[in-house]
CSV table of C-alpha atoms and ligand atoms in Angstrom, one decimal:
chain,number,residue,atom,x,y,z
A,714,MET,CA,-58.8,-42.2,28.9
A,715,ALA,CA,-56.1,-39.9,27.4
A,716,ILE,CA,-55.0,-36.3,27.4
A,717,LEU,CA,-53.9,-34.4,24.3
A,718,ALA,CA,-50.7,-32.8,24.0
A,719,ILE,CA,-50.4,-29.9,21.6
A,720,HIS,CA,-46.9,-29.0,20.8
A,721,ASP,CA,-44.4,-29.0,18.1
A,722,LEU,CA,-42.3,-32.1,17.2
A,723,SER,CA,-38.5,-32.0,16.8
A,724,CYS,CA,-37.5,-35.2,15.0
A,725,TYR,CA,-33.9,-35.1,16.4
A,726,SER,CA,-32.9,-33.5,19.8
A,727,LYS,CA,-35.1,-33.2,22.8
A,728,SER,CA,-37.5,-30.6,23.3
A,729,SER,CA,-41.6,-30.3,23.2
A,730,LEU,CA,-43.2,-33.5,22.3
A,731,THR,CA,-40.0,-35.7,22.4
A,732,VAL,CA,-39.9,-34.6,26.0
A,733,VAL,CA,-43.7,-34.5,26.8
A,734,ILE,CA,-44.4,-38.1,25.7
A,735,PRO,CA,-42.0,-40.2,27.6
A,736,VAL,CA,-42.3,-38.1,30.8
A,737,LEU,CA,-46.2,-38.3,30.8
A,738,GLU,CA,-46.3,-42.1,29.8
A,739,ALA,CA,-43.7,-42.8,32.6
A,740,LEU,CA,-46.2,-41.3,35.0
A,741,GLY,CA,-48.9,-43.4,33.7
A,742,VAL,CA,-50.6,-40.8,31.6
A,743,GLU,CA,-51.8,-42.1,28.2
A,744,THR,CA,-50.7,-39.3,25.9
A,745,ALA,CA,-52.1,-38.5,22.5
A,746,VAL,CA,-50.3,-35.8,20.5
A,747,LEU,CA,-51.5,-33.0,18.0
A,748,PRO,CA,-48.3,-31.7,16.5
A,749,VAL,CA,-48.4,-28.1,15.5
A,750,SER,CA,-45.4,-28.5,13.2
A,751,ILE,CA,-42.7,-31.1,12.5
A,752,LEU,CA,-39.1,-29.6,12.7
A,753,SER,CA,-35.9,-31.4,11.7
A,754,THR,CA,-34.5,-30.3,15.2
A,755,GLN,CA,-35.3,-28.0,18.1
A,756,THR,CA,-34.7,-24.4,17.1
A,757,ASP,CA,-31.9,-23.3,19.5
A,758,GLY,CA,-28.7,-24.0,18.1
A,759,PHE,CA,-29.1,-25.3,14.9
A,760,ASP,CA,-28.7,-22.9,11.8
A,761,ASP,CA,-30.5,-25.1,9.2
A,762,ILE,CA,-33.9,-26.3,10.2
A,763,ALA,CA,-36.5,-27.9,8.1
A,764,ALA,CA,-40.0,-27.1,9.4
A,765,VAL,CA,-43.3,-28.3,8.0
A,766,ASP,CA,-46.3,-26.5,9.2
A,767,ASN,CA,-49.1,-28.8,10.4
A,768,THR,CA,-51.8,-26.2,11.0
A,769,GLU,CA,-54.2,-27.8,8.6
A,770,GLY,CA,-53.4,-31.2,9.6
A,771,MET,CA,-54.3,-30.2,13.2
A,772,GLU,CA,-57.8,-29.3,12.0
A,773,HIS,CA,-58.1,-32.4,9.9
A,774,ILE,CA,-56.9,-34.6,12.9
A,775,LEU,CA,-59.5,-32.9,15.3
A,776,SER,CA,-62.2,-33.5,12.9
A,777,ALA,CA,-61.4,-37.1,12.6
A,778,TYR,CA,-61.6,-37.4,16.3
A,779,ASN,CA,-64.8,-35.7,16.4
A,780,ARG,CA,-66.2,-38.1,13.8
A,781,LEU,CA,-64.9,-41.1,15.8
A,782,GLY,CA,-66.1,-39.8,18.9
A,783,ILE,CA,-62.6,-39.8,20.4
A,784,SER,CA,-62.5,-37.2,23.2
A,785,PHE,CA,-59.7,-36.2,26.0
A,786,GLU,CA,-59.6,-35.9,29.6
A,787,GLY,CA,-57.2,-33.1,29.5
A,788,VAL,CA,-55.3,-30.8,27.2
A,789,TYR,CA,-51.6,-29.7,27.7
A,790,THR,CA,-50.5,-27.0,25.2
A,791,GLY,CA,-46.9,-25.7,24.6
A,792,TYR,CA,-45.2,-23.9,21.8
A,793,LEU,CA,-48.1,-22.8,19.4
A,794,GLY,CA,-46.5,-20.1,17.5
A,795,ASP,CA,-49.4,-18.2,16.2
A,796,SER,CA,-53.0,-17.2,16.6
A,797,ARG,CA,-54.5,-19.6,14.3
A,798,ARG,CA,-53.1,-22.6,16.3
A,799,ILE,CA,-54.2,-20.8,19.5
A,800,ASP,CA,-57.7,-21.0,17.9
A,801,ILE,CA,-57.4,-24.8,17.2
A,802,ALA,CA,-55.9,-25.5,20.6
A,803,ILE,CA,-59.2,-23.6,22.1
A,804,LYS,CA,-61.4,-25.8,19.8
A,805,ALA,CA,-59.6,-28.8,21.2
A,806,ILE,CA,-60.2,-27.6,24.9
A,807,ASP,CA,-63.9,-27.1,23.9
A,808,SER,CA,-64.5,-30.6,23.1
A,809,SER,CA,-62.3,-32.1,26.1
A,810,SER,CA,-63.1,-32.7,29.7
A,811,GLY,CA,-60.5,-32.6,32.7
A,812,PRO,CA,-57.8,-30.3,33.6
A,813,VAL,CA,-56.0,-28.0,30.9
A,814,LEU,CA,-52.4,-26.8,31.4
A,815,VAL,CA,-51.4,-24.2,29.2
A,816,ASP,CA,-47.5,-23.4,28.9
A,817,PRO,CA,-47.6,-20.1,27.3
A,818,VAL,CA,-44.2,-20.6,25.4
A,819,MET,CA,-43.3,-17.4,23.8
A,820,GLY,CA,-39.9,-16.1,25.0
A,821,ASP,CA,-37.0,-16.2,27.4
A,822,ASP,CA,-34.4,-13.9,28.9
A,823,GLY,CA,-36.7,-10.9,28.5
A,824,LYS,CA,-37.3,-11.5,24.8
A,825,LEU,CA,-39.8,-12.9,22.5
A,826,TYR,CA,-38.5,-16.0,20.5
A,827,PRO,CA,-37.4,-15.1,16.9
A,828,SER,CA,-40.2,-15.6,14.3
A,829,LEU,CA,-43.0,-14.9,16.8
A,830,SER,CA,-45.2,-12.0,16.1
A,831,ASP,CA,-45.3,-9.0,18.6
A,832,ASP,CA,-49.1,-9.5,19.2
A,833,LEU,CA,-48.6,-13.1,20.2
A,834,PRO,CA,-48.8,-12.3,24.1
A,835,GLN,CA,-52.2,-10.7,23.5
A,836,GLN,CA,-53.4,-13.7,21.7
A,837,MET,CA,-52.0,-16.1,24.2
A,838,ILE,CA,-54.1,-14.5,26.9
A,839,ARG,CA,-57.3,-15.9,25.1
A,840,LEU,CA,-55.7,-19.3,25.8
A,841,VAL,CA,-54.6,-18.7,29.3
A,842,LYS,CA,-58.2,-17.7,30.1
A,843,ARG,CA,-59.2,-21.4,29.3
A,844,ALA,CA,-56.5,-23.0,31.4
A,845,ASP,CA,-56.7,-24.5,34.9
A,846,ILE,CA,-52.9,-24.4,35.3
A,847,ILE,CA,-50.2,-22.2,33.7
A,848,THR,CA,-46.6,-22.4,33.6
A,849,PRO,CA,-45.1,-19.3,32.2
A,850,ASN,CA,-41.4,-18.5,32.8
A,851,LEU,CA,-40.7,-15.0,34.0
A,852,THR,CA,-40.4,-13.4,30.6
A,853,GLU,CA,-43.8,-15.0,29.6
A,854,ALA,CA,-45.4,-13.8,32.8
A,855,MET,CA,-44.2,-10.3,32.3
A,856,MET,CA,-45.4,-10.3,28.6
A,857,LEU,CA,-48.9,-11.6,29.7
A,858,THR,CA,-49.2,-9.2,32.5
A,859,GLY,CA,-47.7,-6.1,31.0
A,860,LEU,CA,-45.8,-5.8,34.1
A,861,ASP,CA,-42.5,-5.8,32.4
A,862,ASP,CA,-39.7,-3.6,33.4
A,863,GLY,CA,-36.9,-6.1,32.4
A,864,ILE,CA,-35.5,-9.2,33.8
A,865,ARG,CA,-34.1,-8.1,37.3
A,866,LYS,CA,-34.1,-9.8,40.7
A,867,LEU,CA,-37.6,-9.8,42.1
A,868,GLY,CA,-38.9,-9.5,45.7
A,869,GLN,CA,-42.2,-10.9,47.2
A,870,ARG,CA,-44.2,-7.8,46.3
A,871,ASP,CA,-43.0,-8.2,42.6
A,872,ILE,CA,-44.0,-11.7,42.4
A,873,HIS,CA,-47.4,-11.4,44.3
A,874,ASP,CA,-48.1,-8.5,41.7
A,875,LEU,CA,-47.4,-10.8,38.7
A,876,ILE,CA,-49.6,-13.6,40.3
A,877,ASP,CA,-52.3,-11.3,40.9
A,878,VAL,CA,-52.7,-10.3,37.3
A,879,LEU,CA,-52.2,-14.0,36.1
A,880,ARG,CA,-54.8,-15.2,38.5
A,881,SER,CA,-57.3,-12.5,37.3
A,882,PHE,CA,-57.1,-14.1,33.8
A,883,GLY,CA,-58.6,-17.2,35.3
A,884,PRO,CA,-56.2,-20.0,36.0
A,885,GLU,CA,-56.7,-21.3,39.6
A,886,LYS,CA,-53.2,-22.8,39.7
A,887,GLY,CA,-49.9,-21.9,38.0
A,888,VAL,CA,-46.1,-21.6,38.6
A,889,ILE,CA,-44.0,-18.6,37.4
A,890,THR,CA,-40.7,-20.3,36.6
A,891,SER,CA,-36.9,-19.2,36.6
A,892,ILE,CA,-37.3,-16.1,38.7
A,893,PRO,CA,-34.0,-14.3,39.8
A,894,LEU,CA,-34.6,-13.5,43.5
A,895,VAL,CA,-33.3,-10.6,45.5
A,896,SER,CA,-32.8,-13.2,48.2
A,897,GLY,CA,-30.4,-14.9,45.9
A,898,GLY,CA,-30.4,-18.0,43.4
A,899,LEU,CA,-33.7,-18.7,41.3
A,900,GLY,CA,-37.2,-19.5,42.2
A,901,ASN,CA,-40.3,-20.9,41.1
A,902,ALA,CA,-43.5,-19.1,42.4
A,903,ALA,CA,-46.5,-21.3,42.6
A,904,TRP,CA,-50.3,-20.6,43.6
A,905,ASN,CA,-52.7,-23.2,44.2
A,906,GLY,CA,-55.9,-21.4,44.4
A,907,LYS,CA,-55.5,-20.5,48.2
A,908,GLU,CA,-51.8,-19.6,48.8
A,909,ILE,CA,-48.7,-18.7,47.1
A,910,ARG,CA,-45.5,-20.5,47.8
A,911,LEU,CA,-41.9,-19.7,46.5
A,912,PHE,CA,-39.4,-22.6,45.9
A,913,SER,CA,-35.9,-21.5,45.5
A,914,TYR,CA,-33.2,-23.3,43.8
A,915,GLU,CA,-29.6,-23.0,42.9
A,916,ASP,CA,-28.8,-21.2,39.7
A,917,LEU,CA,-26.7,-23.8,37.8
A,918,GLY,CA,-25.9,-21.2,35.2
A,919,ALA,CA,-27.1,-23.2,32.3
A,920,SER,CA,-30.2,-24.0,30.4
A,921,PHE,CA,-31.1,-26.8,28.0
A,922,PRO,CA,-33.8,-26.7,25.5
A,923,GLY,CA,-36.6,-28.8,26.7
A,924,ALA,CA,-36.1,-28.3,30.5
A,925,GLY,CA,-39.2,-26.1,30.7
A,926,ASP,CA,-41.2,-29.0,29.0
A,927,LEU,CA,-39.9,-31.5,31.3
A,928,PHE,CA,-40.9,-29.4,34.4
A,929,ALA,CA,-44.5,-28.8,33.1
A,930,SER,CA,-44.9,-32.4,32.0
A,931,VAL,CA,-44.0,-33.7,35.5
A,932,LEU,CA,-46.1,-31.2,37.0
A,933,TYR,CA,-49.1,-32.0,34.8
A,934,GLY,CA,-48.7,-35.7,35.2
A,935,LEU,CA,-48.5,-35.7,38.9
A,936,THR,CA,-51.3,-33.4,39.3
A,937,LEU,CA,-53.4,-35.5,37.0
A,938,ARG,CA,-52.7,-38.3,39.3
A,939,GLY,CA,-54.1,-36.3,42.3
A,940,ASP,CA,-51.0,-35.3,43.9
A,941,SER,CA,-51.1,-32.0,45.8
A,942,PHE,CA,-50.2,-29.0,43.4
A,943,PHE,CA,-47.3,-27.6,45.5
A,944,GLY,CA,-45.9,-31.2,46.2
A,945,SER,CA,-46.1,-31.8,42.3
A,946,ALA,CA,-44.2,-28.3,41.7
A,947,LEU,CA,-41.5,-29.3,44.0
A,948,HIS,CA,-41.1,-32.8,42.4
A,949,ALA,CA,-40.9,-31.1,38.9
A,950,GLU,CA,-38.3,-28.6,39.9
A,951,ASP,CA,-36.0,-31.3,41.6
A,952,ILE,CA,-36.3,-33.4,38.6
A,953,ALA,CA,-35.6,-30.7,36.1
A,954,CYS,CA,-32.6,-29.4,38.1
A,955,ARG,CA,-31.4,-33.0,38.3
A,956,ALA,CA,-31.8,-33.5,34.6
A,957,ILE,CA,-29.9,-30.0,33.9
A,958,GLU,CA,-27.0,-30.9,36.3
A,959,GLU,CA,-26.5,-34.4,34.7
A,960,SER,CA,-26.7,-33.1,31.2
A,961,LEU,CA,-23.9,-30.7,32.1
A,962,LYS,CA,-21.8,-33.4,34.1
A,963,SER,CA,-22.0,-35.7,31.0
A,964,GLY,CA,-20.9,-32.9,28.7
A,965,ARG,CA,-24.0,-33.0,26.7
A,966,GLU,CA,-23.8,-30.7,23.6
A,967,ARG,CA,-26.6,-28.1,24.6
A,968,ARG,CA,-28.4,-28.1,21.3
A,969,LEU,CA,-29.5,-31.8,21.7
A,970,GLY,CA,-31.7,-30.6,24.6
A,971,ILE,CA,-32.2,-31.8,28.0
A,972,GLU,CA,-31.0,-35.3,28.8
A,973,LEU,CA,-34.0,-37.3,29.6
A,974,TYR,CA,-32.6,-40.6,31.2
A,975,PRO,CA,-31.6,-38.9,34.4
A,976,ALA,CA,-34.9,-37.3,34.8
A,977,LEU,CA,-36.7,-40.8,34.1
A,978,ARG,CA,-34.3,-42.6,36.5
A,979,GLU,CA,-35.0,-39.9,39.2
A,980,MET,CA,-38.8,-40.2,38.9
A,981,SER,CA,-38.4,-44.0,39.3
A,982,ARG,CA,-36.1,-43.6,42.2
A,983,ARG,CA,-38.8,-41.3,43.8
A,984,MET,CA,-41.3,-44.1,43.0
A,985,LEU,CA,-43.4,-41.3,41.1
B,1198,PXL,O1,-40.7,-26.4,24.1
B,1198,PXL,C1,-40.3,-25.2,24.0
B,1198,PXL,C2,-40.1,-24.7,22.5
B,1198,PXL,C3,-40.7,-25.4,21.5
B,1198,PXL,N1,-40.7,-25.2,20.3
B,1198,PXL,C4,-39.7,-24.0,20.0
B,1198,PXL,C5,-39.3,-23.2,20.9
B,1198,PXL,C6,-39.5,-23.7,22.2
B,1198,PXL,C7,-38.7,-22.7,23.3
B,1198,PXL,O2,-37.8,-22.3,23.1
B,1198,PXL,O3,-38.6,-22.1,20.6
B,1198,PXL,C8,-39.7,-23.7,18.4
């Protein structure tokens, strides 16, 4: 039994698959991968990046799995980058069973990532409709819902409005991450099909590439094991915050991405 993780692969520095694989495996989830592209490094902070597009490779790999009768008991998608890869991810979901987590990686700080097309949010909605769990950050939640009046501090009403639209696309569960709160600090707003909970945390004033992947990987791994959704979201938030704190404390160069060892150590300390 394995799940299929569909993300890009940064050969050096931590982001996407180089975070997803160790975290899910540490949680006991057998993880197969379908890389959408192979990058020399993650893209935030390096000005010379070698990128090998693997769109055709994805199709060949999935066809081989079909011929071999290999199937997956869960699919977890992250950075995809274009609509053709979204189509391939949907094909992979069609031939899988088990929970689907879609992290609709498209932007941050109110902006689409450079090199992504303006119609990606519309395309991403097609994938979100196939998800059981979604983990957009606030920017991505605004792009998906069209409720986009800029990044500002949000109150309960704003958050409920965003979640109402995201739920109307289909996902029973989800978390909107990194929400600046009227009440102070940042928050993750989670829904579990029955209720909504807001988990607030201290704004450390720093981010590291891969922190979102760490959050979503812990959340997915724990829910696959049958932990409660809100409990999993809280562990994921604490572990991601701890990893950011430790990455800052050790003076880690930001572009190397989130430091994984503190996250893995914290998972072990919590006996996850
Ligand atoms: O996992 C996040 C991610 C992956 N790949 C690329 C990204 C990002 C997020 O910024 O830009 C290319």
